[in-house]
Tab-separated table of C-alpha atoms in Angstrom:
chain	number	residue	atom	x	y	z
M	1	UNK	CA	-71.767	-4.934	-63.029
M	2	UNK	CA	-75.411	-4.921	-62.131
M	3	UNK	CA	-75.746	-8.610	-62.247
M	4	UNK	CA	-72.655	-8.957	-60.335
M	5	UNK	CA	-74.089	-7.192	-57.506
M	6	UNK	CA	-77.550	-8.909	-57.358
M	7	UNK	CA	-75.546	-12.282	-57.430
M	8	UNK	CA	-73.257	-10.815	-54.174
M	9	UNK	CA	-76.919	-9.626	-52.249
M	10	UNK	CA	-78.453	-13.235	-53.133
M	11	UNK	CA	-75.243	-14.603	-51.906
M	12	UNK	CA	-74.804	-12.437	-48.697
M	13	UNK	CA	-78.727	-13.251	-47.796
M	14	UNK	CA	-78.260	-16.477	-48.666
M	15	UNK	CA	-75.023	-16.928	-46.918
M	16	UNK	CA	-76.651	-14.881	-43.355
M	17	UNK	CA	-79.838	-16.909	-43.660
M	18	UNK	CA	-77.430	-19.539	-43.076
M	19	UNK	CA	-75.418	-18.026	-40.658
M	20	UNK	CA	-78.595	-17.509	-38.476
M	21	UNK	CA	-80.258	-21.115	-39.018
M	22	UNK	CA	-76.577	-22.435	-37.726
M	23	UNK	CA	-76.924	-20.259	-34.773
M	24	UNK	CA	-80.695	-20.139	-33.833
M	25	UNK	CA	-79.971	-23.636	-31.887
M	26	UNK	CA	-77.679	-22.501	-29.700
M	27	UNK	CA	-79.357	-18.889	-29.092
M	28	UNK	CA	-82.691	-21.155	-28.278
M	29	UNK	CA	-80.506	-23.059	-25.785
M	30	UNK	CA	-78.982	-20.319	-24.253
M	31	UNK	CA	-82.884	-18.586	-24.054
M	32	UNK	CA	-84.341	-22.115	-22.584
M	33	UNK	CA	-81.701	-22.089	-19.838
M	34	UNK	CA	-82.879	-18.974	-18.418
M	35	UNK	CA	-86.632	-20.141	-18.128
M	36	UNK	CA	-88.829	-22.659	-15.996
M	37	UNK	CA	-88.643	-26.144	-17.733
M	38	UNK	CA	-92.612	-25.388	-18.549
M	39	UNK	CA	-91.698	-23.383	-20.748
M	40	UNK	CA	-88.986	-24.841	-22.597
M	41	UNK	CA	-91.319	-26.838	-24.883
M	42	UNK	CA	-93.851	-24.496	-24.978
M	43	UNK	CA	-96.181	-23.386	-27.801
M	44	UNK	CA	-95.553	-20.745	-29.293
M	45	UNK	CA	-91.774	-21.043	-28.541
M	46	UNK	CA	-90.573	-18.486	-25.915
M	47	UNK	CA	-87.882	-16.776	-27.648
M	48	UNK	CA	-86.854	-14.091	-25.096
M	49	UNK	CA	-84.325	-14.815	-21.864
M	50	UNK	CA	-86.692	-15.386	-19.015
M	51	UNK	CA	-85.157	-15.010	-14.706
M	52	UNK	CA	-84.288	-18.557	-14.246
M	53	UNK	CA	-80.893	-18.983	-14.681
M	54	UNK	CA	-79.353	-18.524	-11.595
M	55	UNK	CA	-81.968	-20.807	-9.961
M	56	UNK	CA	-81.355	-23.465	-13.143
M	57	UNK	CA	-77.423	-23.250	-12.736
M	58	UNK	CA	-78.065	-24.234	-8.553
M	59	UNK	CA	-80.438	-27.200	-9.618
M	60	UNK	CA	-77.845	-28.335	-11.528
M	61	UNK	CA	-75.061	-28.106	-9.333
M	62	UNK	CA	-77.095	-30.124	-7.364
M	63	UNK	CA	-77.865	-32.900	-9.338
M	64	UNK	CA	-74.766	-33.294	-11.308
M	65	UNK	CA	-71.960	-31.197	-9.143
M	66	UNK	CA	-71.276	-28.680	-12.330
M	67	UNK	CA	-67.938	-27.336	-10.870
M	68	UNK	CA	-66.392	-30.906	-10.340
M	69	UNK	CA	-67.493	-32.317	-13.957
M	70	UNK	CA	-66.384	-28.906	-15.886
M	71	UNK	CA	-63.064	-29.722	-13.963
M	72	UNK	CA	-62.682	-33.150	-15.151
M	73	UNK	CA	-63.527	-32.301	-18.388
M	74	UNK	CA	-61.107	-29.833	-18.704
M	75	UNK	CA	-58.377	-31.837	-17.393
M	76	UNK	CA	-59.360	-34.456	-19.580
M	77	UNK	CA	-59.562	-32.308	-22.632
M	78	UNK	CA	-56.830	-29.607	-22.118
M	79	UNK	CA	-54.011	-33.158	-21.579
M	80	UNK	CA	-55.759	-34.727	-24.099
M	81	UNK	CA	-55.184	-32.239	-26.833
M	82	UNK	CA	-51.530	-31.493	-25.377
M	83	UNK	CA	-50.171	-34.967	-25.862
M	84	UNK	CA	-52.413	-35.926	-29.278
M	85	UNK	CA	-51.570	-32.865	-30.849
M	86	UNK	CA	-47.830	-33.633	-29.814
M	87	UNK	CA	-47.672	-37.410	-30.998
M	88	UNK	CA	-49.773	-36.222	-34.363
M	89	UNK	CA	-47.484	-33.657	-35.064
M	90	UNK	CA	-44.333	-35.795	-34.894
M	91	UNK	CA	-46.092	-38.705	-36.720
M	92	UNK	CA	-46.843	-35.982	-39.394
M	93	UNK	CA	-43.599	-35.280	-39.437
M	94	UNK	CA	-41.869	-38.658	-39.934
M	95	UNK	CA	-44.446	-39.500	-42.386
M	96	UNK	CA	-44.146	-36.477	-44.526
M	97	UNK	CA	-39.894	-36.011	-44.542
M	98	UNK	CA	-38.620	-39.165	-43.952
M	99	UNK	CA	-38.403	-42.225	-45.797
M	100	UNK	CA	-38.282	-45.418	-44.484
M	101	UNK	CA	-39.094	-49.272	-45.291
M	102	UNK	CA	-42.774	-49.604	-45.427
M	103	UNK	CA	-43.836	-45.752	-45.043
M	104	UNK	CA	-46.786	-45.548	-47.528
M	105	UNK	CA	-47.903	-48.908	-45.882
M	106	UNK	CA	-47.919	-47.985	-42.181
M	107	UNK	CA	-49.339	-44.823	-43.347
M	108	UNK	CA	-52.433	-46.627	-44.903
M	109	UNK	CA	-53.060	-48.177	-42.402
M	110	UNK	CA	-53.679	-45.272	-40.258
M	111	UNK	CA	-56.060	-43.650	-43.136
M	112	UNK	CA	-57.777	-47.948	-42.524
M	113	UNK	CA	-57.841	-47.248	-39.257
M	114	UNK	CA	-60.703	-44.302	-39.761
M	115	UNK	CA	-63.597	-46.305	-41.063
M	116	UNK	CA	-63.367	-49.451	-38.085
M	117	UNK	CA	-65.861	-47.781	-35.944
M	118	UNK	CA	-64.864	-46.917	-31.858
M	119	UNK	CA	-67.849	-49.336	-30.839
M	120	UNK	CA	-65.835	-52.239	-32.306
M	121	UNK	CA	-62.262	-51.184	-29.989
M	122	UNK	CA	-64.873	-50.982	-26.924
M	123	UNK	CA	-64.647	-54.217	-25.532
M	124	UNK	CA	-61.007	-54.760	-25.921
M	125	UNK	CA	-60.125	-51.425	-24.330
M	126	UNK	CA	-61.858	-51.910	-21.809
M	127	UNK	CA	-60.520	-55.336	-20.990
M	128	UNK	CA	-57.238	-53.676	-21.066
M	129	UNK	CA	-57.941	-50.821	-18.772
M	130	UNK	CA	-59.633	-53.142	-16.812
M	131	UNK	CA	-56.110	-55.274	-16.787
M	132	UNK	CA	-53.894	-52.261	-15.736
M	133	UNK	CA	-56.380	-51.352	-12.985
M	134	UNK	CA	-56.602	-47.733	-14.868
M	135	UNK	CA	-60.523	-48.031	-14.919
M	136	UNK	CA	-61.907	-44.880	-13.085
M	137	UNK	CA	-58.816	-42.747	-13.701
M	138	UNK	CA	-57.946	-39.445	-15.645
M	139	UNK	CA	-55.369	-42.062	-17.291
M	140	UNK	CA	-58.110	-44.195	-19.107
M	141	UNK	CA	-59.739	-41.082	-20.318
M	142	UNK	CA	-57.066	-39.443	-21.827
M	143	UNK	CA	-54.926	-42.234	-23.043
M	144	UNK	CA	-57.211	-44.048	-25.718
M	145	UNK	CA	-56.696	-42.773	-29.164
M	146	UNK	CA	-53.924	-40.272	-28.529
M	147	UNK	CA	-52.542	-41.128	-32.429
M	148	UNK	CA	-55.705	-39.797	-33.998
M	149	UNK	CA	-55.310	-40.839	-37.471
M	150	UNK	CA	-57.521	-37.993	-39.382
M	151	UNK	CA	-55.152	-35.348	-36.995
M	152	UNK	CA	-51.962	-37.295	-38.423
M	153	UNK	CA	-53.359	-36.989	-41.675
M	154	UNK	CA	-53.883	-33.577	-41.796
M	155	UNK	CA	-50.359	-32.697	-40.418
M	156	UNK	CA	-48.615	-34.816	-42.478
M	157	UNK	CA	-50.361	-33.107	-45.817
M	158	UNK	CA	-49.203	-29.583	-44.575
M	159	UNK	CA	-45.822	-30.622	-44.060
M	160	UNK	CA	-45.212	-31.958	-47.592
M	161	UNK	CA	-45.586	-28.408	-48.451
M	162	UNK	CA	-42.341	-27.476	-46.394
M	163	UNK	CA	-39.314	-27.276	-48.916
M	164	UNK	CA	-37.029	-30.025	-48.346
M	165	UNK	CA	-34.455	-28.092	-49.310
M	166	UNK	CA	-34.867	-25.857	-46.304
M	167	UNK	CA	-34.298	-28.748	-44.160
M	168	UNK	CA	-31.416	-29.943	-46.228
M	169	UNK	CA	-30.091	-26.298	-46.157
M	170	UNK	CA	-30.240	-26.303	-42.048
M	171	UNK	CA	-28.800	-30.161	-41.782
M	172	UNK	CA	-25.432	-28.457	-43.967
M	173	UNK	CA	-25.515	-25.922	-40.723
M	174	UNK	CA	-25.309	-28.119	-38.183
M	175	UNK	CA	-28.992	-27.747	-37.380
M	176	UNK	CA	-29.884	-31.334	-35.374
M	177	UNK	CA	-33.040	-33.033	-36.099
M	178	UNK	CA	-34.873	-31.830	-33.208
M	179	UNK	CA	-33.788	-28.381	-34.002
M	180	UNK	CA	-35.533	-28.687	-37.676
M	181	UNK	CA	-38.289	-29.849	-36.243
M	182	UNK	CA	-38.771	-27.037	-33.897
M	183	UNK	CA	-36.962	-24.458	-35.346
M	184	UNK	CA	-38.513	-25.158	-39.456
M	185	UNK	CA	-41.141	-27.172	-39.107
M	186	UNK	CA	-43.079	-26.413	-36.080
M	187	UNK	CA	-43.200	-22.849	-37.300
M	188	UNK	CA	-44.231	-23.437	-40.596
M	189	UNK	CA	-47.117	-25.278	-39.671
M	190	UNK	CA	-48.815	-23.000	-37.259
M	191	UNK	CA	-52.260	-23.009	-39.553
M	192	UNK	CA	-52.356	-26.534	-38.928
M	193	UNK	CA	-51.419	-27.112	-35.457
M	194	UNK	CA	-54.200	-24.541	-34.530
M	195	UNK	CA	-56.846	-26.645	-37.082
M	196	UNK	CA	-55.547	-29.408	-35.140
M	197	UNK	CA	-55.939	-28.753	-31.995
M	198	UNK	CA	-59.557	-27.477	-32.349
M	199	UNK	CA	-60.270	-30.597	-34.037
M	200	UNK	CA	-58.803	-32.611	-30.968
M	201	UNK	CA	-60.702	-30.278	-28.655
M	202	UNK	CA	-63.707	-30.739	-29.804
M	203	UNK	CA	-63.539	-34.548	-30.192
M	204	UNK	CA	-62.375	-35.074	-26.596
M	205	UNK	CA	-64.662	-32.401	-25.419
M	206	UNK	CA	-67.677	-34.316	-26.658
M	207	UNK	CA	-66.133	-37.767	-26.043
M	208	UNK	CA	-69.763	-39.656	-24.520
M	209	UNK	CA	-69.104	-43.486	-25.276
M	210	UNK	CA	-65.846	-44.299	-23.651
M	211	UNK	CA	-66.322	-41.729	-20.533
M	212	UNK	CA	-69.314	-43.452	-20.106
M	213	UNK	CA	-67.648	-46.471	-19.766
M	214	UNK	CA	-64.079	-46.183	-18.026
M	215	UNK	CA	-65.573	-43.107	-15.677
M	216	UNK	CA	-67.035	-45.676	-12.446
M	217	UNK	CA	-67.693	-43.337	-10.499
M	218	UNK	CA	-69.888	-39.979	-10.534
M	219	UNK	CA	-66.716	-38.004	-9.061
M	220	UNK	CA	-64.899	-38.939	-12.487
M	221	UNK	CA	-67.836	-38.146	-14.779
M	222	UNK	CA	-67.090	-35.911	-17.834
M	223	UNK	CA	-69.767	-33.339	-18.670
M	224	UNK	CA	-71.659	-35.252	-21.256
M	225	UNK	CA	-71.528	-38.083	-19.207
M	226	UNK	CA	-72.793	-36.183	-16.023
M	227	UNK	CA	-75.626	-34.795	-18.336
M	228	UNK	CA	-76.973	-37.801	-19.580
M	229	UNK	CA	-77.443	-39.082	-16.008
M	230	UNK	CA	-80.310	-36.172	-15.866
M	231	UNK	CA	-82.254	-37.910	-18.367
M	232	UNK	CA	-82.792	-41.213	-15.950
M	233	UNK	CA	-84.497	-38.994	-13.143
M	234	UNK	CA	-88.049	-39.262	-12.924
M	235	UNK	CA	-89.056	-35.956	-13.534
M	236	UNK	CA	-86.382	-34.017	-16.244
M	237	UNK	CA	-85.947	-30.804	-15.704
M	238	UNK	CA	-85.150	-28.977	-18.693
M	239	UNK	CA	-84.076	-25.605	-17.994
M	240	UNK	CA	-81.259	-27.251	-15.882
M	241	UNK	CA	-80.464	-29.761	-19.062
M	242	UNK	CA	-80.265	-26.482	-21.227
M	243	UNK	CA	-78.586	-24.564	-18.651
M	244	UNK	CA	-75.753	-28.005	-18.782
M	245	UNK	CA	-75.967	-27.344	-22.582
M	246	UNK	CA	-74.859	-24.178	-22.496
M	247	UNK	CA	-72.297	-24.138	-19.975
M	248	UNK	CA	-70.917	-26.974	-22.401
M	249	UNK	CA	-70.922	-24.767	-25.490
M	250	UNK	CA	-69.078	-22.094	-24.136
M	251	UNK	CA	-65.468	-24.029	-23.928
M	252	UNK	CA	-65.853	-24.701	-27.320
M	253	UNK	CA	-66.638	-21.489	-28.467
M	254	UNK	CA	-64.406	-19.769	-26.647
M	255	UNK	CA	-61.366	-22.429	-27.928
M	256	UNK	CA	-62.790	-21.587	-31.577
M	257	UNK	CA	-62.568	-17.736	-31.837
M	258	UNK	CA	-59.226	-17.489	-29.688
M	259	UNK	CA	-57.430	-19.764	-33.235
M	260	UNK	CA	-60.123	-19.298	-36.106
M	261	UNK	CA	-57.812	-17.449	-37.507
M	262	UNK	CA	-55.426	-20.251	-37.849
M	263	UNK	CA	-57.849	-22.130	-38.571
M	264	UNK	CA	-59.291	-21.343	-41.925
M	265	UNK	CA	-55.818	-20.806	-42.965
M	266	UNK	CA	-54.939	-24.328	-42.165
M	267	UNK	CA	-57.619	-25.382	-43.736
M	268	UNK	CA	-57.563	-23.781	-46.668
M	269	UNK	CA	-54.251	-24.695	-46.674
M	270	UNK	CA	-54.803	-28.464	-46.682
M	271	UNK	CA	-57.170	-28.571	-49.250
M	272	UNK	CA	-55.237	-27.150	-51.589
M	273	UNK	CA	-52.042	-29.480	-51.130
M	274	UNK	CA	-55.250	-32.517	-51.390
């Protein structure tokens, strides 16, 4: 019993020296945006808030116009998720409960699909935005790589755990397809749609390569986009860049504890059917 405890107290230091390395980056963020960029890199590291903020936040409305990039990337993220999580979910679904001629082929493909890397589709997609005259538009940033193979993936393994005798129980009823799908399925799976969607949130959120690209213009600019552009100024000021950072973070968070619940679950819950 003894050596039981000393193992939990090892494992609960170890497991909140952990907790606060993970979060020591952001709360050093979050301190740096409140100070003069002096003092940012300064030695020893100031590690309490300073007056700045306010002053940091107006610099970088400014520079970058923080209200109309936190708008675009919102629209860009909140559709984003809306219609991926959609498309994945449905994917998931004919993948996991229906057969059909060449299922387990299609469906490697999409696992391929993962490890070609986005810098190789570049050109190509761009070419093709550049065809449809969607360049510059809140179409060519949401529309790219709306059947995200990993979020397929990970529906389709929590919906092998629905019965299929449930379904085959509510097709004797008169249940239609659609109706299993919302009425069954969709239920079942909450865990997972909420892993999902933070997964799709976060991806689009920090989307840099292809905003970078298909954005022309500074009034379509994402966040990350409109945040790199500080670095090609002359003079960087830092306590706006952290004061960006943080304003960044705080979607993300915020996303995270409203469905961590659902999330662990649905994680959990995948590795187990794996």
């Amino acid at each position: 019993m003894r050596t039981l405890n000393i193992r939990s107290m090892l494992l609960y230091a170890a497991l909140t020296l952990g907790a606060l390395v993970s979060l020591f980056p952001f709360y050093w963020a979050a301190v740096a945006a409140t100070n003069e960029s002096g003092k940012v890199f300064a030695k020893p590291p100031v590690l309490l808030p300073g007056g700045k903020l306010i002053e940091n936040i107006v610099n970088l409305n400014n520079a970058i116009g923080i209200g109309r990039v936190m708008f675009n990337s919102l629209v860009v993220v909140v559709i984003y998720t809306a219609l991926s999580l959609t498309i994945c979910t449905m994917a998931g679904y004919a993948f996991a409960k229906f057969r059909f001629k060449g299922r387990d082929i299609i469906f490697g493909i999409f696992l391929l699909s993962m490890m070609v890397p986005f810098h190789a589709l570049v050109i190509p997609l761009f070419k093709m935005m550049a065809a449809w005259g969607w360049l510059d538009t809140y179409q060519a940033l949401i529309l790219p790589n709306l059947a995200y193979p990993f979020a397929i993936f990970l529906m389709r393994q929590n919906m092998l755990a629905v019965p299929d005798g449930i379904m085959e129980a509510g097709r004797i009823d008169g249940i239609s397809e659609w109706g299993l799908f919302s009425r069954i399925i969709m239920p079942s799976v909450k865990p997972a749609l909420a892993a999902t969607a933070i997964f799709l949130f976060m991806y689009q959120w920090n989307s840099f390569l292809w905003p970078l690209i298909a954005a022309q213009s500074k009034e379509m600019y994402t966040l990350p986009v409109a945040l790199s552009s500080l670095f090609g100024l002359s003079r960087i000021d830092y306590g706006q860049v952290m004061a960006g950072v943080t304003l960044a973070t705080g979607p993300i968070i915020i996303f995270f504890l409203l469905l961590q619940r659902h999330f662990i679950s649905g994680m959990l819950g995948t590795a187990v059917k794996e």
